[in-house]
Amino acid sequence: KMWLHDFWGDDLATANSHKSYRPLTVLTFRFDAWRGGLIDALLVDNLHRTNLLLHCLCSACLGYVALALDLFPRSSGFQAASGALAAGLLFAVHPVHTEAVAGLVGRADLLSGIFFCFAVLAHAKERP
């Protein structure tokens, strides 16, 4: 079923569907439902907890990207690591990310941020 429906649960073949196909996001929602059961309070707690964990992972990935891309070239090792940590922490606490973490639909944004960081790291590894 997950592979034949859009993000909102409509059949992809119907005219009502807006064709927003996000299977990884839907898979994480189903994992939360499986983990928390169908008790509403536990499910909502799991959904928000997963969004918070994904935001922490995205922030850590961004700090690692800053370190891997050598964004602080004239700094010593400790200063570069401190700068990367500051970049990750600033990303983590910036209020613009409130909607992505607090809103359940923001999970797609968090997952895309994580995979973007992975793509940048893969590219950085291959460059000379």
PDB file of C-alpha atoms in Angstrom:
ATOM      1  CA  LYS A   1       0.000   0.000   0.000  1.00  0.00           C
ATOM      2  CA  MET A   2       2.763   2.421   0.886  1.00  0.00           C
ATOM      3  CA  TRP A   3       4.239   2.275  -2.608  1.00  0.00           C
ATOM      4  CA  LEU A   4       0.922   3.027  -4.335  1.00  0.00           C
ATOM      5  CA  HIS A   5      -0.220   6.034  -2.300  1.00  0.00           C
ATOM      6  CA  ASP A   6       0.972   9.625  -2.040  1.00  0.00           C
ATOM      7  CA  PHE A   7       2.110  11.364   1.136  1.00  0.00           C
ATOM      8  CA  TRP A   8      -1.474  12.004   2.286  1.00  0.00           C
ATOM      9  CA  GLY A   9      -2.728   8.462   1.652  1.00  0.00           C
ATOM     10  CA  ASP A  10      -4.538   9.039  -1.656  1.00  0.00           C
ATOM     11  CA  ASP A  11      -4.097   6.547  -4.477  1.00  0.00           C
ATOM     12  CA  LEU A  12      -1.477   7.859  -6.924  1.00  0.00           C
ATOM     13  CA  ALA A  13      -3.619   6.872  -9.914  1.00  0.00           C
ATOM     14  CA  THR A  14      -6.600   9.047  -8.960  1.00  0.00           C
ATOM     15  CA  ALA A  15      -7.159  12.643  -9.994  1.00  0.00           C
ATOM     16  CA  ASN A  16      -7.460  13.689  -6.318  1.00  0.00           C
ATOM     17  CA  SER A  17      -3.847  12.786  -5.618  1.00  0.00           C
ATOM     18  CA  HIS A  18      -1.333  15.615  -5.814  1.00  0.00           C
ATOM     19  CA  LYS A  19       1.384  13.038  -6.656  1.00  0.00           C
ATOM     20  CA  SER A  20       3.580  13.861  -3.657  1.00  0.00           C
ATOM     21  CA  TYR A  21       5.486  10.581  -3.412  1.00  0.00           C
ATOM     22  CA  ARG A  22       7.627  10.347  -0.252  1.00  0.00           C
ATOM     23  CA  PRO A  23       7.994   6.680   0.651  1.00  0.00           C
ATOM     24  CA  LEU A  24      10.868   7.111   3.122  1.00  0.00           C
ATOM     25  CA  THR A  25       8.918   9.686   5.118  1.00  0.00           C
ATOM     26  CA  VAL A  26       5.831   7.466   5.157  1.00  0.00           C
ATOM     27  CA  LEU A  27       8.013   4.520   6.192  1.00  0.00           C
ATOM     28  CA  THR A  28       9.286   6.466   9.217  1.00  0.00           C
ATOM     29  CA  PHE A  29       5.701   7.348  10.171  1.00  0.00           C
ATOM     30  CA  ARG A  30       4.742   3.679   9.962  1.00  0.00           C
ATOM     31  CA  PHE A  31       7.757   2.762  12.077  1.00  0.00           C
ATOM     32  CA  ASP A  32       6.590   5.215  14.748  1.00  0.00           C
ATOM     33  CA  ALA A  33       3.077   3.779  14.643  1.00  0.00           C
ATOM     34  CA  TRP A  34       4.483   0.260  14.982  1.00  0.00           C
ATOM     35  CA  ARG A  35       6.776   1.281  17.824  1.00  0.00           C
ATOM     36  CA  GLY A  36       4.121   3.216  19.750  1.00  0.00           C
ATOM     37  CA  GLY A  37       1.089   1.163  18.929  1.00  0.00           C
ATOM     38  CA  LEU A  38      -2.164   2.827  18.076  1.00  0.00           C
ATOM     39  CA  ILE A  39      -2.575   4.559  21.428  1.00  0.00           C
ATOM     40  CA  ASP A  40      -2.899   8.203  20.440  1.00  0.00           C
ATOM     41  CA  ALA A  41      -0.776   9.688  23.210  1.00  0.00           C
ATOM     42  CA  LEU A  42       2.104   7.251  22.687  1.00  0.00           C
ATOM     43  CA  LEU A  43       1.964   7.659  18.922  1.00  0.00           C
ATOM     44  CA  VAL A  44       2.120  11.456  19.105  1.00  0.00           C
ATOM     45  CA  ASP A  45       5.002  11.277  21.581  1.00  0.00           C
ATOM     46  CA  ASN A  46       6.875   8.897  19.279  1.00  0.00           C
ATOM     47  CA  LEU A  47       6.259  11.105  16.246  1.00  0.00           C
ATOM     48  CA  HIS A  48       7.612  14.193  17.978  1.00  0.00           C
ATOM     49  CA  ARG A  49      10.500  12.297  19.549  1.00  0.00           C
ATOM     50  CA  THR A  50      11.525  10.953  16.150  1.00  0.00           C
ATOM     51  CA  ASN A  51      11.399  14.447  14.645  1.00  0.00           C
ATOM     52  CA  LEU A  52      13.599  15.716  17.460  1.00  0.00           C
ATOM     53  CA  LEU A  53      16.096  12.879  16.979  1.00  0.00           C
ATOM     54  CA  LEU A  54      16.180  13.506  13.222  1.00  0.00           C
ATOM     55  CA  HIS A  55      16.801  17.221  13.864  1.00  0.00           C
ATOM     56  CA  CYS A  56      19.695  16.358  16.197  1.00  0.00           C
ATOM     57  CA  LEU A  57      21.121  14.019  13.550  1.00  0.00           C
ATOM     58  CA  CYS A  58      20.761  16.708  10.885  1.00  0.00           C
ATOM     59  CA  SER A  59      22.532  19.252  13.117  1.00  0.00           C
ATOM     60  CA  ALA A  60      25.379  16.835  13.806  1.00  0.00           C
ATOM     61  CA  CYS A  61      25.676  16.055  10.091  1.00  0.00           C
ATOM     62  CA  LEU A  62      25.867  19.760   9.298  1.00  0.00           C
ATOM     63  CA  GLY A  63      28.670  20.232  11.814  1.00  0.00           C
ATOM     64  CA  TYR A  64      30.499  17.281  10.295  1.00  0.00           C
ATOM     65  CA  VAL A  65      30.023  18.770   6.811  1.00  0.00           C
ATOM     66  CA  ALA A  66      31.568  22.029   8.024  1.00  0.00           C
ATOM     67  CA  LEU A  67      34.527  20.079   9.364  1.00  0.00           C
ATOM     68  CA  ALA A  68      34.887  17.827   6.292  1.00  0.00           C
ATOM     69  CA  LEU A  69      34.744  20.726   3.831  1.00  0.00           C
ATOM     70  CA  ASP A  70      37.445  22.539   5.808  1.00  0.00           C
ATOM     71  CA  LEU A  71      35.346  25.685   6.125  1.00  0.00           C
ATOM     72  CA  PHE A  72      37.848  27.048   8.624  1.00  0.00           C
ATOM     73  CA  PRO A  73      41.123  26.621   6.670  1.00  0.00           C
ATOM     74  CA  ARG A  74      43.339  29.022   8.640  1.00  0.00           C
ATOM     75  CA  SER A  75      42.396  27.540  11.981  1.00  0.00           C
ATOM     76  CA  SER A  76      44.195  24.920  14.010  1.00  0.00           C
ATOM     77  CA  GLY A  77      42.551  21.528  14.473  1.00  0.00           C
ATOM     78  CA  PHE A  78      40.875  22.532  17.725  1.00  0.00           C
ATOM     79  CA  GLN A  79      39.646  25.863  16.335  1.00  0.00           C
ATOM     80  CA  ALA A  80      38.263  24.193  13.200  1.00  0.00           C
ATOM     81  CA  ALA A  81      36.466  21.609  15.310  1.00  0.00           C
ATOM     82  CA  SER A  82      35.108  24.366  17.543  1.00  0.00           C
ATOM     83  CA  GLY A  83      33.866  26.264  14.496  1.00  0.00           C
ATOM     84  CA  ALA A  84      32.176  23.163  13.111  1.00  0.00           C
ATOM     85  CA  LEU A  85      30.589  22.488  16.491  1.00  0.00           C
ATOM     86  CA  ALA A  86      29.365  26.083  16.644  1.00  0.00           C
ATOM     87  CA  ALA A  87      27.869  25.744  13.144  1.00  0.00           C
ATOM     88  CA  GLY A  88      26.032  22.575  14.149  1.00  0.00           C
ATOM     89  CA  LEU A  89      24.795  24.081  17.397  1.00  0.00           C
ATOM     90  CA  LEU A  90      23.652  27.278  15.685  1.00  0.00           C
ATOM     91  CA  PHE A  91      21.733  25.177  13.180  1.00  0.00           C
ATOM     92  CA  ALA A  92      20.221  23.153  16.039  1.00  0.00           C
ATOM     93  CA  VAL A  93      18.906  26.114  18.032  1.00  0.00           C
ATOM     94  CA  HIS A  94      17.925  28.461  15.216  1.00  0.00           C
ATOM     95  CA  PRO A  95      14.206  29.268  15.463  1.00  0.00           C
ATOM     96  CA  VAL A  96      13.601  28.868  11.726  1.00  0.00           C
ATOM     97  CA  HIS A  97      13.658  25.085  12.239  1.00  0.00           C
ATOM     98  CA  THR A  98      10.790  25.116  14.755  1.00  0.00           C
ATOM     99  CA  GLU A  99       8.160  24.153  12.204  1.00  0.00           C
ATOM    100  CA  ALA A 100      10.196  21.245  10.837  1.00  0.00           C
ATOM    101  CA  VAL A 101      10.680  19.794  14.315  1.00  0.00           C
ATOM    102  CA  ALA A 102       7.323  20.582  15.955  1.00  0.00           C
ATOM    103  CA  GLY A 103       5.122  19.875  12.947  1.00  0.00           C
ATOM    104  CA  LEU A 104       4.768  16.242  11.994  1.00  0.00           C
ATOM    105  CA  VAL A 105       4.786  17.036   8.284  1.00  0.00           C
ATOM    106  CA  GLY A 106       8.232  18.622   8.661  1.00  0.00           C
ATOM    107  CA  ARG A 107       9.810  15.191   8.790  1.00  0.00           C
ATOM    108  CA  ALA A 108      10.301  15.290   5.016  1.00  0.00           C
ATOM    109  CA  ASP A 109      12.399  18.443   5.464  1.00  0.00           C
ATOM    110  CA  LEU A 110      14.507  16.809   8.160  1.00  0.00           C
ATOM    111  CA  LEU A 111      15.116  13.696   6.085  1.00  0.00           C
ATOM    112  CA  SER A 112      16.013  15.741   3.016  1.00  0.00           C
ATOM    113  CA  GLY A 113      18.464  17.775   5.103  1.00  0.00           C
ATOM    114  CA  ILE A 114      20.146  14.621   6.360  1.00  0.00           C
ATOM    115  CA  PHE A 115      20.439  13.111   2.896  1.00  0.00           C
ATOM    116  CA  PHE A 116      21.697  16.429   1.512  1.00  0.00           C
ATOM    117  CA  CYS A 117      24.482  16.364   4.098  1.00  0.00           C
ATOM    118  CA  PHE A 118      25.296  12.782   3.116  1.00  0.00           C
ATOM    119  CA  ALA A 119      25.448  13.814  -0.544  1.00  0.00           C
ATOM    120  CA  VAL A 120      27.787  16.720   0.231  1.00  0.00           C
ATOM    121  CA  LEU A 121      30.012  14.414   2.290  1.00  0.00           C
ATOM    122  CA  ALA A 122      30.129  11.862  -0.530  1.00  0.00           C
ATOM    123  CA  HIS A 123      31.078  14.603  -2.976  1.00  0.00           C
ATOM    124  CA  ALA A 124      33.711  16.023  -0.617  1.00  0.00           C
ATOM    125  CA  LYS A 125      35.265  12.596  -0.249  1.00  0.00           C
ATOM    126  CA  GLU A 126      35.710  12.270  -4.026  1.00  0.00           C
ATOM    127  CA  ARG A 127      37.173  15.705  -4.694  1.00  0.00           C
ATOM    128  CA  PRO A 128      40.952  16.155  -4.814  1.00  0.00           C
TER     129      PRO A 128
END
